[in-house]
CSV table of N, CA and C in Angstrom, one decimal:
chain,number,residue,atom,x,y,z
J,1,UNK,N,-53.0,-56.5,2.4
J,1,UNK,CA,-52.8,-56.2,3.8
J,1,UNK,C,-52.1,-57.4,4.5
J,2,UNK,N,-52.3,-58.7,4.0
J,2,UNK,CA,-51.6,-60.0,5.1
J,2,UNK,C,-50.1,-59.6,4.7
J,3,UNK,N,-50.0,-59.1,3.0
J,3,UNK,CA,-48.6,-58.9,3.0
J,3,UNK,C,-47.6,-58.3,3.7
J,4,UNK,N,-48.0,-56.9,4.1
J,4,UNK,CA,-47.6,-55.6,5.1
J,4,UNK,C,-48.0,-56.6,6.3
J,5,UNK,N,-48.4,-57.2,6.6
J,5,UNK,CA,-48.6,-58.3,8.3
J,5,UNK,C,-47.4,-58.5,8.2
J,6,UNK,N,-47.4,-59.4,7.1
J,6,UNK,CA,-46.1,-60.6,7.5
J,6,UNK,C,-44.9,-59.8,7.3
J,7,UNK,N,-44.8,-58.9,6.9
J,7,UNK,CA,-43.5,-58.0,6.8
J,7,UNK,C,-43.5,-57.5,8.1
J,8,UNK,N,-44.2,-57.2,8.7
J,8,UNK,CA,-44.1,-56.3,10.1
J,8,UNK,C,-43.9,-57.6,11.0
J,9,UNK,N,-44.5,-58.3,11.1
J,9,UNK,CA,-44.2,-59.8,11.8
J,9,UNK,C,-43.3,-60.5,12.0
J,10,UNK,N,-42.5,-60.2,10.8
J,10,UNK,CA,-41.0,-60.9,10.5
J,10,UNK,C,-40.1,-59.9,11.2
J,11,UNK,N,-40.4,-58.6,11.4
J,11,UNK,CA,-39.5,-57.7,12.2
J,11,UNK,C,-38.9,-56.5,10.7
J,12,UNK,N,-39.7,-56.4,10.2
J,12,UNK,CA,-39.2,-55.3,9.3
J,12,UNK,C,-39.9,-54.5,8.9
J,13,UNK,N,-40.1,-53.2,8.3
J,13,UNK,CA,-40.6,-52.0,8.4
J,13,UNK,C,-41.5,-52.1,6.8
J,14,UNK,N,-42.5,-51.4,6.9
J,14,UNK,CA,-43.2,-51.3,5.6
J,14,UNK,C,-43.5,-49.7,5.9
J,15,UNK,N,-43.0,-48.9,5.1
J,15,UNK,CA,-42.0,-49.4,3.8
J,15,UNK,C,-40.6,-49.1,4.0
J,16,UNK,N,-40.4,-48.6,4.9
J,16,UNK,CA,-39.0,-48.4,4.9
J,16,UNK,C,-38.0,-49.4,4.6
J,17,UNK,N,-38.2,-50.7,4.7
J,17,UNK,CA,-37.9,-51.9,4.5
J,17,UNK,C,-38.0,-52.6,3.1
J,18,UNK,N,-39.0,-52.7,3.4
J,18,UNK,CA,-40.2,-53.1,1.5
J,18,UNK,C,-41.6,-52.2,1.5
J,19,UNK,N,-41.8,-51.9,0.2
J,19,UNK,CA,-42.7,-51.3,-0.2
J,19,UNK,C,-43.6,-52.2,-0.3
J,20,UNK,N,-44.9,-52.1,0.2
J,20,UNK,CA,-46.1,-52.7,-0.8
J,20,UNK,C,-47.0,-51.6,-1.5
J,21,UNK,N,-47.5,-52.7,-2.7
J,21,UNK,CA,-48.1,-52.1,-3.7
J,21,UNK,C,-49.5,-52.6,-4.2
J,22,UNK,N,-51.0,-52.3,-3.5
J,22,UNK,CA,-52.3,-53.2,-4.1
J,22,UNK,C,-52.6,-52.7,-6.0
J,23,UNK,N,-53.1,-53.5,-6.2
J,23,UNK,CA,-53.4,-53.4,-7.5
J,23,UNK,C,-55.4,-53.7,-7.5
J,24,UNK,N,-55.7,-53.7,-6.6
J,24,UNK,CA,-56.8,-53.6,-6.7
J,24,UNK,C,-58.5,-52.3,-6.3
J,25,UNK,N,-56.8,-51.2,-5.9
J,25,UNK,CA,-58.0,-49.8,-5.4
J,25,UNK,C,-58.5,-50.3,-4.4
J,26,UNK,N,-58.5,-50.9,-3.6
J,26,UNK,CA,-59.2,-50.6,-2.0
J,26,UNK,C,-58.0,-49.5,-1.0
J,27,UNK,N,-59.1,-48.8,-0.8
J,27,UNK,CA,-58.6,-47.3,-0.1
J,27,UNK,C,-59.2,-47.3,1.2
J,28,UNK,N,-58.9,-47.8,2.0
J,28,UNK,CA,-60.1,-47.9,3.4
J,28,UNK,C,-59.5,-47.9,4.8
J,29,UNK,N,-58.3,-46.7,4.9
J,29,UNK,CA,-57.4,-46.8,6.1
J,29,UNK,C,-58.5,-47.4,7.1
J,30,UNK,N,-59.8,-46.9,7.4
J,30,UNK,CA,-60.7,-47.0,8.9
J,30,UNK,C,-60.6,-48.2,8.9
J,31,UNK,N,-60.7,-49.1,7.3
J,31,UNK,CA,-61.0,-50.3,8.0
J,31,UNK,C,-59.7,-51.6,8.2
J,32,UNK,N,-58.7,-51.2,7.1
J,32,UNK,CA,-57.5,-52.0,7.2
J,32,UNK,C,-57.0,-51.1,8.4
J,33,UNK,N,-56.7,-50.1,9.1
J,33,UNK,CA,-55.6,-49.6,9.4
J,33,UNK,C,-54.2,-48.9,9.1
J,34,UNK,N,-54.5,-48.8,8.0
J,34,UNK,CA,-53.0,-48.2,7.2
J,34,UNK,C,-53.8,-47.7,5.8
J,35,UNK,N,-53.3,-46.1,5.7
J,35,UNK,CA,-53.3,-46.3,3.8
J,35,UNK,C,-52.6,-46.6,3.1
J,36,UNK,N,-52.8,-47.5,2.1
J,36,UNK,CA,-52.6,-48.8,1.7
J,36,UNK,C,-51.9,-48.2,0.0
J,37,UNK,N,-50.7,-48.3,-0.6
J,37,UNK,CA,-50.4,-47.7,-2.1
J,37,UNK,C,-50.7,-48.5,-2.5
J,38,UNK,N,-51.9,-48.0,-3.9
J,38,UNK,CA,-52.5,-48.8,-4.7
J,38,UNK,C,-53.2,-48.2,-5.7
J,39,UNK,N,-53.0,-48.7,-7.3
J,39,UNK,CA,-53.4,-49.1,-8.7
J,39,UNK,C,-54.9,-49.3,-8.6
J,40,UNK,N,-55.8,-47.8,-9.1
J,40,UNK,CA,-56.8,-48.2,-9.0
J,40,UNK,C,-57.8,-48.2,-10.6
J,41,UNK,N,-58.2,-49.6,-11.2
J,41,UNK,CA,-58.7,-49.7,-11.9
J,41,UNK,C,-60.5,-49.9,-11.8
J,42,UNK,N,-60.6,-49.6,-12.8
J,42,UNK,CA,-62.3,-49.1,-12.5
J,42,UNK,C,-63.0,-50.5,-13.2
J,43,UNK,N,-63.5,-51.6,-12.0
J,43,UNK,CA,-63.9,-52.7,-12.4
J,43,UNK,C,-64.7,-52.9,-13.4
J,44,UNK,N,-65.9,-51.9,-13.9
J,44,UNK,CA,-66.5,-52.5,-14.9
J,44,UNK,C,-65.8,-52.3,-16.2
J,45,UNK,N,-64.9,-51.2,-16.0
J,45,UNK,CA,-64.4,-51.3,-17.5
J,45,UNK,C,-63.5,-52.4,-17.7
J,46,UNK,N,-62.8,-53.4,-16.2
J,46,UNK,CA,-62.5,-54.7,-16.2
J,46,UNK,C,-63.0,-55.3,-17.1
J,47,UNK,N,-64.4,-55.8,-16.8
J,47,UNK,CA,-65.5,-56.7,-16.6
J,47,UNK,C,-65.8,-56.4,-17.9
J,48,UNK,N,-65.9,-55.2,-18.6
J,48,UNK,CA,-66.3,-55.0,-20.0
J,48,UNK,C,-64.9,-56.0,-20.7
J,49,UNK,N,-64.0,-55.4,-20.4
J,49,UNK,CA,-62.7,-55.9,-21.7
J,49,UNK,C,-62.8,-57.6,-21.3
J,50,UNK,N,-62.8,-58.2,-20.1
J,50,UNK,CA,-62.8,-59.1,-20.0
J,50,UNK,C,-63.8,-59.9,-20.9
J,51,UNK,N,-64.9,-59.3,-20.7
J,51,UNK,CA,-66.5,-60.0,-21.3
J,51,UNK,C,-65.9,-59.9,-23.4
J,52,UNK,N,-65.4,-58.9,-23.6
J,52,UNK,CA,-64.9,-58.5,-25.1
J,52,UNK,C,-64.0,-59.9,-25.5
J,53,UNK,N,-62.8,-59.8,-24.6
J,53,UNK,CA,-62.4,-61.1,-24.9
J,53,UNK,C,-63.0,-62.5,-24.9
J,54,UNK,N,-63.8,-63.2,-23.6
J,54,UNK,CA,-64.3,-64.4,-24.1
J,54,UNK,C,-65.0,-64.5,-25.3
J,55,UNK,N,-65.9,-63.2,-25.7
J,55,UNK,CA,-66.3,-63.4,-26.7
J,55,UNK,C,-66.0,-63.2,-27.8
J,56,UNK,N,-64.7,-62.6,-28.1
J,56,UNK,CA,-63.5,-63.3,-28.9
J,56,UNK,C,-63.2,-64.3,-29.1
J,57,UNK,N,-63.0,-64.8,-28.0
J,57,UNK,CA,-62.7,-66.4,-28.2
J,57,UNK,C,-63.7,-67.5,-28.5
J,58,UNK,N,-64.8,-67.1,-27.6
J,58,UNK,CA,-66.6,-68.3,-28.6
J,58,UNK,C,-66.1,-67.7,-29.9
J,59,UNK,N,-66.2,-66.7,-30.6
J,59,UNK,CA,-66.1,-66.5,-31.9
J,59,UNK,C,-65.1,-67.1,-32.8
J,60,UNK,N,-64.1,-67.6,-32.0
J,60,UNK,CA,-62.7,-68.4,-32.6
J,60,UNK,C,-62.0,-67.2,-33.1
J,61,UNK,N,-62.2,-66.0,-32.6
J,61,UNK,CA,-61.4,-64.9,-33.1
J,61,UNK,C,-60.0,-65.3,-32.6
J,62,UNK,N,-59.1,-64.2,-32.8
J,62,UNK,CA,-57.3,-64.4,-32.3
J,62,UNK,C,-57.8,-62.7,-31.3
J,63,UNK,N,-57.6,-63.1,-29.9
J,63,UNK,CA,-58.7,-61.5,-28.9
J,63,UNK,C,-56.2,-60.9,-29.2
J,64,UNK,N,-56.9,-59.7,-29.3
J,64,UNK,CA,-56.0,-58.7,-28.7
J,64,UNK,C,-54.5,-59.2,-27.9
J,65,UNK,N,-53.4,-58.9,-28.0
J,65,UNK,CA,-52.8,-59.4,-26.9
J,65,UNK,C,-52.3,-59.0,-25.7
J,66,UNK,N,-52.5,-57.3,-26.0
J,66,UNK,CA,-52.6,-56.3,-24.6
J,66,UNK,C,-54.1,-55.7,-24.2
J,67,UNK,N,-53.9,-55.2,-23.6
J,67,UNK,CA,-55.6,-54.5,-22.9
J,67,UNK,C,-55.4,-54.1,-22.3
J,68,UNK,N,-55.6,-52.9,-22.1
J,68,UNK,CA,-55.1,-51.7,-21.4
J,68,UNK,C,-56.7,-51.0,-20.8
J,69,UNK,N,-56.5,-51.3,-19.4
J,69,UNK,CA,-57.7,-50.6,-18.4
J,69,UNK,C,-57.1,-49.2,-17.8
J,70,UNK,N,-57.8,-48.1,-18.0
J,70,UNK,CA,-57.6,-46.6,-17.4
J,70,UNK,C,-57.2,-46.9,-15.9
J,71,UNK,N,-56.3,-46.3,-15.3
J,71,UNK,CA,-55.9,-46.3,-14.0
J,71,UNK,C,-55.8,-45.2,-13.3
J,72,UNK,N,-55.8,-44.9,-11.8
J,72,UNK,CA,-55.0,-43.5,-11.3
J,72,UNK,C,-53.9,-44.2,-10.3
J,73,UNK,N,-53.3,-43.7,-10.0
J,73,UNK,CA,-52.6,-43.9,-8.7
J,73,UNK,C,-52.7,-43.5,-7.8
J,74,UNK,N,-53.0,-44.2,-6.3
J,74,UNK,CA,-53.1,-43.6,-5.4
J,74,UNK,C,-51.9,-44.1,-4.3
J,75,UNK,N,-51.2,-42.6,-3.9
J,75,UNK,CA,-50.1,-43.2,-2.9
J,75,UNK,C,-50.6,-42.7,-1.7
J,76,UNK,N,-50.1,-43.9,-1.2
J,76,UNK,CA,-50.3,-44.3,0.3
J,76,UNK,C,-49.3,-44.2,1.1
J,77,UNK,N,-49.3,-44.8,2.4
J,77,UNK,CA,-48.4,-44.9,3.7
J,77,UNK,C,-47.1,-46.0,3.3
J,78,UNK,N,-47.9,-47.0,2.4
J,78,UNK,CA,-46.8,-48.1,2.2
J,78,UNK,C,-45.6,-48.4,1.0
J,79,UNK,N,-45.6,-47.2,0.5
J,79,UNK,CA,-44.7,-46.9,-0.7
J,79,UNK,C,-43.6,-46.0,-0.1
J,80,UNK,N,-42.1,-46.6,-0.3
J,80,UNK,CA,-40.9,-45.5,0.4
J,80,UNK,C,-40.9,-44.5,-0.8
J,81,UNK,N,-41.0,-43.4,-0.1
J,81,UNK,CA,-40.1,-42.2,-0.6
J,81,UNK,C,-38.6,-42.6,-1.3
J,82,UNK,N,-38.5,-42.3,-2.2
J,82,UNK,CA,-37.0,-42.7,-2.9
J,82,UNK,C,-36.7,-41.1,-3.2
């Protein structure tokens, strides 16, 4: 949300201007003011792969080099129509 600020602040349009994009799934027009386009991953399955890796590495294993978390997309107010 400070990003969409300072883009509106500088005098240019979101998104007509620039698109923003959260990657963190907060969906909460009431409380930002805007709905917000964003990448929603489901934290504990984070928090699982994350936890998999460190302990790949206490193990001295070689962890994975992609890791891939289930996502949905949700579009919002702040993604332009192309």
């Amino acid at each position: 949300m400070g990003v969409r600020s300072a883009i509106i602040e500088k005098g240019f349009n979101c998104p007509d201007d620039i698109s923003v994009i959260g990657f963190d799934g907060i969906i909460n027009p009431e409380l930002t003011g805007v709905d917000l386009t964003t990448i929603i991953q489901d934290p504990r399955e984070k928090g699982r792969k994350a936890a998999e890796l460190a302990f790949a590495l206490i193990r001295g294993e070689e962890p994975e080099q992609k890791h891939l978390v289930s996502y949905s997309f949700h579009n919002g107010e702040t993604l332009k129509n192309l």
